[in-house]
Coordinates of C-alpha atoms in Angstrom, one line a residue:
M29 CA 101.7 152.2 143.7
K30 CA 100.6 151.3 147.2
R31 CA 97.5 149.6 146.0
S32 CA 99.4 147.5 143.5
L33 CA 101.9 146.5 146.2
Y34 CA 99.0 145.5 148.5
L35 CA 97.5 143.4 145.7
F36 CA 100.8 141.6 145.1
I37 CA 101.4 140.9 148.8
S38 CA 97.8 139.7 149.2
L39 CA 98.2 137.3 146.3
A40 CA 101.5 136.1 147.6
I41 CA 100.2 135.5 151.1
L42 CA 97.1 133.7 150.0
G43 CA 98.7 131.8 147.2
L44 CA 95.9 132.7 144.8
T45 CA 96.8 132.9 141.2
S46 CA 93.5 132.5 139.3
C47 CA 91.6 135.3 137.6
S48 CA 88.8 134.9 140.1
A49 CA 91.2 135.3 143.0
V50 CA 92.6 138.5 141.4
K51 CA 89.1 139.8 141.0
E52 CA 88.1 139.1 144.6
I53 CA 91.3 140.8 146.1
Q54 CA 91.4 143.7 143.6
E55 CA 87.8 144.6 144.7
L56 CA 89.0 144.9 148.3
I57 CA 92.2 146.8 147.5
D58 CA 91.3 149.1 144.6
P59 CA 87.5 149.3 144.3
P60 CA 85.7 151.0 141.4
P61 CA 83.6 154.1 142.1
P62 CA 80.4 153.6 144.0
P63 CA 77.3 152.6 142.1
T64 CA 74.1 154.7 142.3
P65 CA 71.4 153.0 144.3
T66 CA 67.8 153.1 143.1
A67 CA 64.4 152.2 144.5
S68 CA 64.2 149.2 142.2
P69 CA 66.1 145.9 142.7
V70 CA 68.4 147.0 139.9
T71 CA 71.6 148.9 140.8
K72 CA 72.3 151.2 137.9
K73 CA 75.7 152.6 137.0
E74 CA 76.7 155.4 134.7
Q75 CA 75.9 154.3 131.2
R76 CA 79.2 154.1 129.2
T77 CA 79.1 155.3 125.6
L78 CA 82.9 155.2 124.8
F79 CA 85.3 152.3 125.5
P80 CA 89.1 152.3 125.7
I81 CA 91.1 150.4 123.2
E82 CA 94.8 149.9 122.5
Q83 CA 96.6 149.9 119.1
N84 CA 100.4 149.7 118.7
G85 CA 101.0 150.8 122.3
K86 CA 98.7 153.8 122.1
Y87 CA 95.2 154.2 123.6
G88 CA 92.0 155.7 122.3
F89 CA 88.2 155.0 122.4
I90 CA 85.5 153.2 120.3
N91 CA 81.8 153.5 120.5
K92 CA 79.5 150.5 121.1
M93 CA 79.4 149.7 117.4
G94 CA 83.2 149.2 117.4
K95 CA 84.0 152.4 115.5
I96 CA 87.0 154.4 116.5
V97 CA 85.8 157.8 117.6
I98 CA 89.0 159.0 119.4
P99 CA 92.1 157.7 117.6
P100 CA 94.7 155.9 119.8
R101 CA 97.3 158.6 120.6
F102 CA 97.6 158.5 124.4
E103 CA 100.0 156.6 126.6
R104 CA 97.2 155.6 129.0
V105 CA 93.6 156.3 129.5
Q106 CA 90.9 155.9 132.1
N107 CA 87.2 155.4 131.5
F108 CA 84.9 158.3 130.8
S109 CA 83.0 159.7 133.8
E110 CA 80.6 162.7 133.7
G111 CA 81.7 163.4 130.1
L112 CA 85.5 163.5 130.7
A113 CA 88.3 160.9 130.7
A114 CA 91.7 161.1 132.1
V115 CA 94.5 160.6 129.5
K116 CA 98.3 160.4 129.8
I117 CA 100.5 162.3 127.5
A118 CA 104.3 162.4 127.9
E119 CA 104.2 161.1 131.4
R120 CA 101.5 163.5 132.6
W121 CA 97.7 163.2 133.0
G122 CA 95.1 165.5 131.8
Y123 CA 91.4 165.2 130.7
I124 CA 89.6 165.0 127.3
N125 CA 86.0 165.4 126.4
E126 CA 84.0 162.8 124.3
Q127 CA 85.2 164.5 121.1
G128 CA 88.8 163.7 122.0
E129 CA 89.6 167.4 122.7
I130 CA 92.0 168.2 125.6
V131 CA 90.0 170.3 128.0
I132 CA 92.3 170.0 131.0
E133 CA 96.0 170.2 130.2
P134 CA 98.2 167.2 131.1
E135 CA 100.1 168.4 134.2
F136 CA 99.3 165.9 136.9
D137 CA 101.3 162.9 138.1
S138 CA 98.2 161.0 139.4
V139 CA 94.5 161.5 138.8
V140 CA 91.1 160.1 139.7
R141 CA 88.0 160.1 137.5
F142 CA 85.4 162.9 137.9
S143 CA 82.6 162.4 140.4
Q144 CA 80.0 165.0 141.3
S145 CA 81.9 167.5 139.0
L146 CA 85.2 167.2 140.9
A147 CA 88.3 165.0 140.5
A148 CA 91.2 164.3 142.8
V149 CA 94.6 165.1 141.2
K150 CA 98.2 165.2 142.3
K151 CA 101.3 166.9 140.9
I152 CA 104.9 165.6 141.6
G153 CA 106.1 166.8 145.0
Q154 CA 102.6 167.9 146.0
R155 CA 99.7 166.3 147.9
W156 CA 96.2 165.5 146.5
G157 CA 93.7 168.2 145.8
Y158 CA 90.5 168.5 143.7
I159 CA 89.9 170.3 140.4
N160 CA 86.6 171.2 138.7
K161 CA 85.8 170.5 135.1
S162 CA 87.5 173.7 134.0
G163 CA 90.8 172.4 135.5
E164 CA 90.7 174.9 138.4
M165 CA 92.1 173.8 141.7
V166 CA 89.0 174.3 143.9
I167 CA 90.2 172.3 146.9
K168 CA 93.9 173.0 147.5
P169 CA 96.5 170.1 147.6
Q170 CA 96.7 169.0 151.2
F171 CA 95.8 165.3 151.4
E172 CA 98.0 162.3 151.5
E173 CA 95.3 160.3 149.6
A174 CA 92.0 161.2 148.1
V175 CA 89.2 159.3 146.3
Y176 CA 85.9 159.9 144.7
F177 CA 83.0 162.0 145.9
S178 CA 79.8 160.1 146.8
E179 CA 76.7 161.7 148.2
G180 CA 78.5 164.9 148.6
L181 CA 81.5 163.6 150.7
A182 CA 84.9 162.3 149.8
R183 CA 87.3 160.2 151.9
V184 CA 90.7 161.8 152.4
T185 CA 93.8 161.0 154.4
I186 CA 95.4 163.6 156.8
D187 CA 98.4 162.5 159.0
G188 CA 97.8 158.9 158.2
K189 CA 94.1 158.9 159.2
W190 CA 91.0 158.8 157.1
G191 CA 88.2 161.5 157.3
Y192 CA 85.7 163.1 155.0
I193 CA 85.4 166.4 153.3
D194 CA 82.5 168.1 151.5
R195 CA 82.6 169.6 148.0
A196 CA 83.9 172.9 149.4
G197 CA 86.8 171.1 151.0
N198 CA 85.6 171.5 154.6
I199 CA 86.3 168.6 156.9
V200 CA 82.9 167.3 158.0
I201 CA 84.1 164.1 159.6
Q202 CA 87.4 164.4 161.5
P203 CA 90.2 162.1 160.4
E204 CA 90.2 159.3 162.9
Y205 CA 90.0 156.1 160.9
R206 CA 93.1 154.0 160.2
G207 CA 94.0 151.0 158.1
Q208 CA 92.6 149.6 154.9
T209 CA 88.9 150.8 155.1
G210 CA 87.4 148.8 152.1
R211 CA 85.5 151.1 149.9
G212 CA 84.6 153.7 152.5
F213 CA 82.2 155.5 150.1
F214 CA 78.9 157.0 151.4
V215 CA 76.1 155.0 149.7
D216 CA 72.5 155.1 150.8
G217 CA 73.6 157.4 153.7
L218 CA 76.1 155.2 155.3
A219 CA 79.9 154.4 154.9
A220 CA 81.9 151.5 156.2
V221 CA 84.9 152.4 158.3
R222 CA 87.4 150.5 160.5
I223 CA 87.3 151.5 164.2
G224 CA 89.3 150.8 167.3
S225 CA 92.5 148.7 167.9
A226 CA 90.9 145.6 166.4
Y227 CA 90.3 147.5 163.1
E228 CA 86.8 146.1 162.9
Y229 CA 84.3 147.5 160.4
G230 CA 81.2 149.5 161.4
Y231 CA 79.0 152.1 159.7
I232 CA 78.8 155.8 160.2
D233 CA 76.3 158.4 158.9
Q234 CA 77.2 161.7 157.2
T235 CA 77.7 163.4 160.6
G236 CA 80.2 160.8 161.7
K237 CA 77.9 159.1 164.1
L238 CA 78.4 155.4 164.5
I239 CA 75.1 153.8 163.3
I240 CA 76.1 150.1 163.2
E241 CA 78.7 148.9 165.8
A242 CA 82.1 147.9 164.6
Q243 CA 82.0 144.1 164.6
Y244 CA 82.9 142.9 161.0
D245 CA 86.1 141.7 159.4
F246 CA 84.9 143.4 156.2
A247 CA 81.9 145.6 155.3
G248 CA 80.7 146.7 151.8
D249 CA 78.4 149.4 150.6
F250 CA 74.6 149.4 151.3
I251 CA 72.9 148.8 147.9
N252 CA 69.1 149.0 148.0
G253 CA 69.2 148.5 151.8
L254 CA 71.6 145.5 152.0
A255 CA 75.4 145.3 152.6
R256 CA 77.7 142.4 152.3
I257 CA 79.8 141.7 155.5
K258 CA 82.4 139.2 156.7
I259 CA 82.6 137.7 160.1
G260 CA 85.5 135.3 160.6
D261 CA 85.8 133.4 157.4
R262 CA 82.2 133.7 156.3
W263 CA 80.3 136.3 154.3
G264 CA 76.6 137.3 154.6
Y265 CA 74.4 140.4 154.4
I266 CA 73.0 142.9 156.9
D267 CA 70.2 145.6 156.6
K268 CA 70.6 149.2 157.6
T269 CA 69.7 148.5 161.2
G270 CA 72.7 146.1 161.5
R271 CA 70.4 143.0 161.6
E272 CA 71.7 139.9 159.9
F273 CA 69.5 139.7 156.8
I274 CA 71.2 136.6 155.4
R275 CA 73.5 135.0 157.9
P276 CA 77.2 134.7 157.2
Q277 CA 77.6 131.3 155.6
F278 CA 79.4 131.9 152.3
V279 CA 83.1 131.5 151.4
F280 CA 82.7 134.8 149.4
N281 CA 79.9 136.9 148.1
Q282 CA 79.1 139.8 145.8
E283 CA 76.7 142.7 146.2
F284 CA 73.2 142.3 144.9
S285 CA 72.7 143.4 141.3
E286 CA 69.4 143.0 139.3
G287 CA 68.0 141.1 142.3
L288 CA 70.7 138.4 142.4
A289 CA 74.0 138.0 144.2
A290 CA 76.9 135.6 143.4
V291 CA 77.9 133.6 146.4
K292 CA 80.7 131.0 146.9
I293 CA 79.7 127.8 148.6
D294 CA 82.5 125.4 149.3
D295 CA 84.6 125.8 146.1
K296 CA 81.8 126.8 143.6
Y297 CA 79.8 129.9 142.8
G298 CA 76.0 130.2 142.4
Y299 CA 73.4 132.9 142.9
I300 CA 70.9 133.7 145.6
D301 CA 68.0 136.1 145.7
V302 CA 67.4 138.8 148.4
S303 CA 65.6 136.2 150.6
G304 CA 68.7 134.0 150.5
N305 CA 67.1 131.4 148.3
R306 CA 69.5 129.6 145.9
I307 CA 68.3 130.6 142.4
I308 CA 71.3 129.2 140.6
Q309 CA 73.0 126.3 142.3
P310 CA 76.8 126.5 142.9
Q311 CA 78.5 125.2 139.8
Y312 CA 80.9 127.8 138.6
D313 CA 84.5 128.5 139.4
F314 CA 83.8 132.2 139.5
A315 CA 80.6 134.3 139.0
G316 CA 80.3 138.1 138.5
N317 CA 77.5 140.5 139.0
F318 CA 74.5 140.6 136.7
S319 CA 74.4 143.6 134.4
E320 CA 72.0 144.1 131.5
G321 CA 70.5 140.7 132.2
V322 CA 73.6 138.6 132.0
A323 CA 76.6 137.8 134.2
E324 CA 80.1 136.5 133.5
V325 CA 80.9 133.1 134.9
R326 CA 84.0 130.9 134.7
I327 CA 84.2 127.2 134.0
D328 CA 87.7 125.7 134.5
D329 CA 89.9 128.4 132.9
K330 CA 87.4 130.0 130.5
Y331 CA 84.7 132.7 131.0
G332 CA 81.3 132.9 129.3
Y333 CA 78.0 134.5 130.1
I334 CA 74.7 133.3 131.6
N335 CA 71.3 134.8 131.9
A336 CA 69.1 134.8 135.1
S337 CA 67.6 131.5 134.0
N338 CA 71.1 130.0 134.1
E339 CA 71.2 129.6 130.3
M340 CA 74.7 129.9 128.8
I341 CA 74.1 132.5 126.2
I342 CA 77.7 133.1 125.4
E343 CA 79.9 130.0 125.6
P344 CA 83.0 130.0 127.8
E345 CA 85.9 130.9 125.5
F346 CA 87.6 133.9 127.1
D347 CA 90.5 134.1 129.5
N348 CA 88.8 136.9 131.4
A349 CA 85.5 138.8 131.0
F350 CA 83.7 141.7 132.6
G351 CA 80.2 143.0 132.9
F352 CA 78.1 144.5 130.0
S353 CA 77.6 148.2 129.7
N354 CA 75.5 149.8 126.9
G355 CA 75.3 146.4 125.1
I356 CA 79.0 145.4 125.0
A357 CA 81.5 143.8 127.3
E358 CA 85.3 143.7 127.7
V359 CA 86.9 140.3 127.2
W360 CA 90.4 139.0 127.0
V361 CA 92.0 136.2 125.0
D362 CA 95.7 135.5 124.9
G363 CA 96.6 138.7 126.6
K364 CA 94.6 140.9 124.1
K365 CA 91.5 142.9 124.9
G366 CA 88.4 143.0 122.8
Y367 CA 84.7 143.8 123.1
I368 CA 81.7 141.6 122.3
D369 CA 78.0 142.2 122.0
K370 CA 75.1 140.2 123.6
I371 CA 75.4 137.3 121.1
G372 CA 79.2 137.0 121.6
R373 CA 80.1 138.6 118.4
F374 CA 83.3 140.8 118.5
V375 CA 82.5 144.5 117.9
W376 CA 86.2 145.2 118.4
N377 CA 88.3 142.4 117.2
L378 CA 91.4 141.2 119.1
S379 CA 93.5 141.6 116.0
N380 CA 92.4 145.2 115.3

């Protein structure tokens, strides 16, 4: 509820109403789970095999061929993670496996997807704790807020301040950070936190030691050695020593994915490489991350997909569009969700 309120207020203050504005602000307010960095230029995320759909007000899942494998019978669903997905039944959340079987009974008011075999959950009138994949409460409810585990640590709130716990529930970094802390996940050994009365961002290691001084207005995850940062009204990139790798000069930027990053220059988006060279000149009204060789871009009010050579491989015809996973991507037209393959063909039709 808090995150939705923050998103609404942010949009109201900024006066931003486009899909690209929503995407930019939503990333800052309610981020997805952390990606897994690799030694290659490609940042890989968990490969999805099942995808949520909605029919007649109920939710289920299809496979990448568009076949319904878990019939729509739930009030809400979340994406699968580590073989389990949170589902809502009669106003309570539980978890199912990839066969659609309930493996953790619906008894929670709020839930988070599984990460490193644990999931944060909350019952009405209680605080957040963590369960294992058997549904056992292995870290007792005690936190005002709790998020995903990453590299063995999870960010939690105690008495209004953020700290970090390990998978046994031990506090390993004392709660001392306040305010909206961006993602705050440990990725590549470091996490961005807001420090001091100015609430500027810096980076700590897994002992809580400040590695990069707090000096940024926003700081993202380190992915393959680089993190996106904001100073004033400009975005750039730093390396793990805190050195400016690509000086802050962009109106907005994305993290690097498959060797390229979307950046906003003046009022258009293009792409740069890790040396800061413009590979695709600014020409789009929004540009997303590359995944599986393609990225969603917006021209006027419609989204399509380009490849790394800036060839439009799927024409702009969607009201909103998201990255590819396991060969298909979520798209929206006239308020309805569908999935398309790499040639733009619907594998799950909007009228289904």
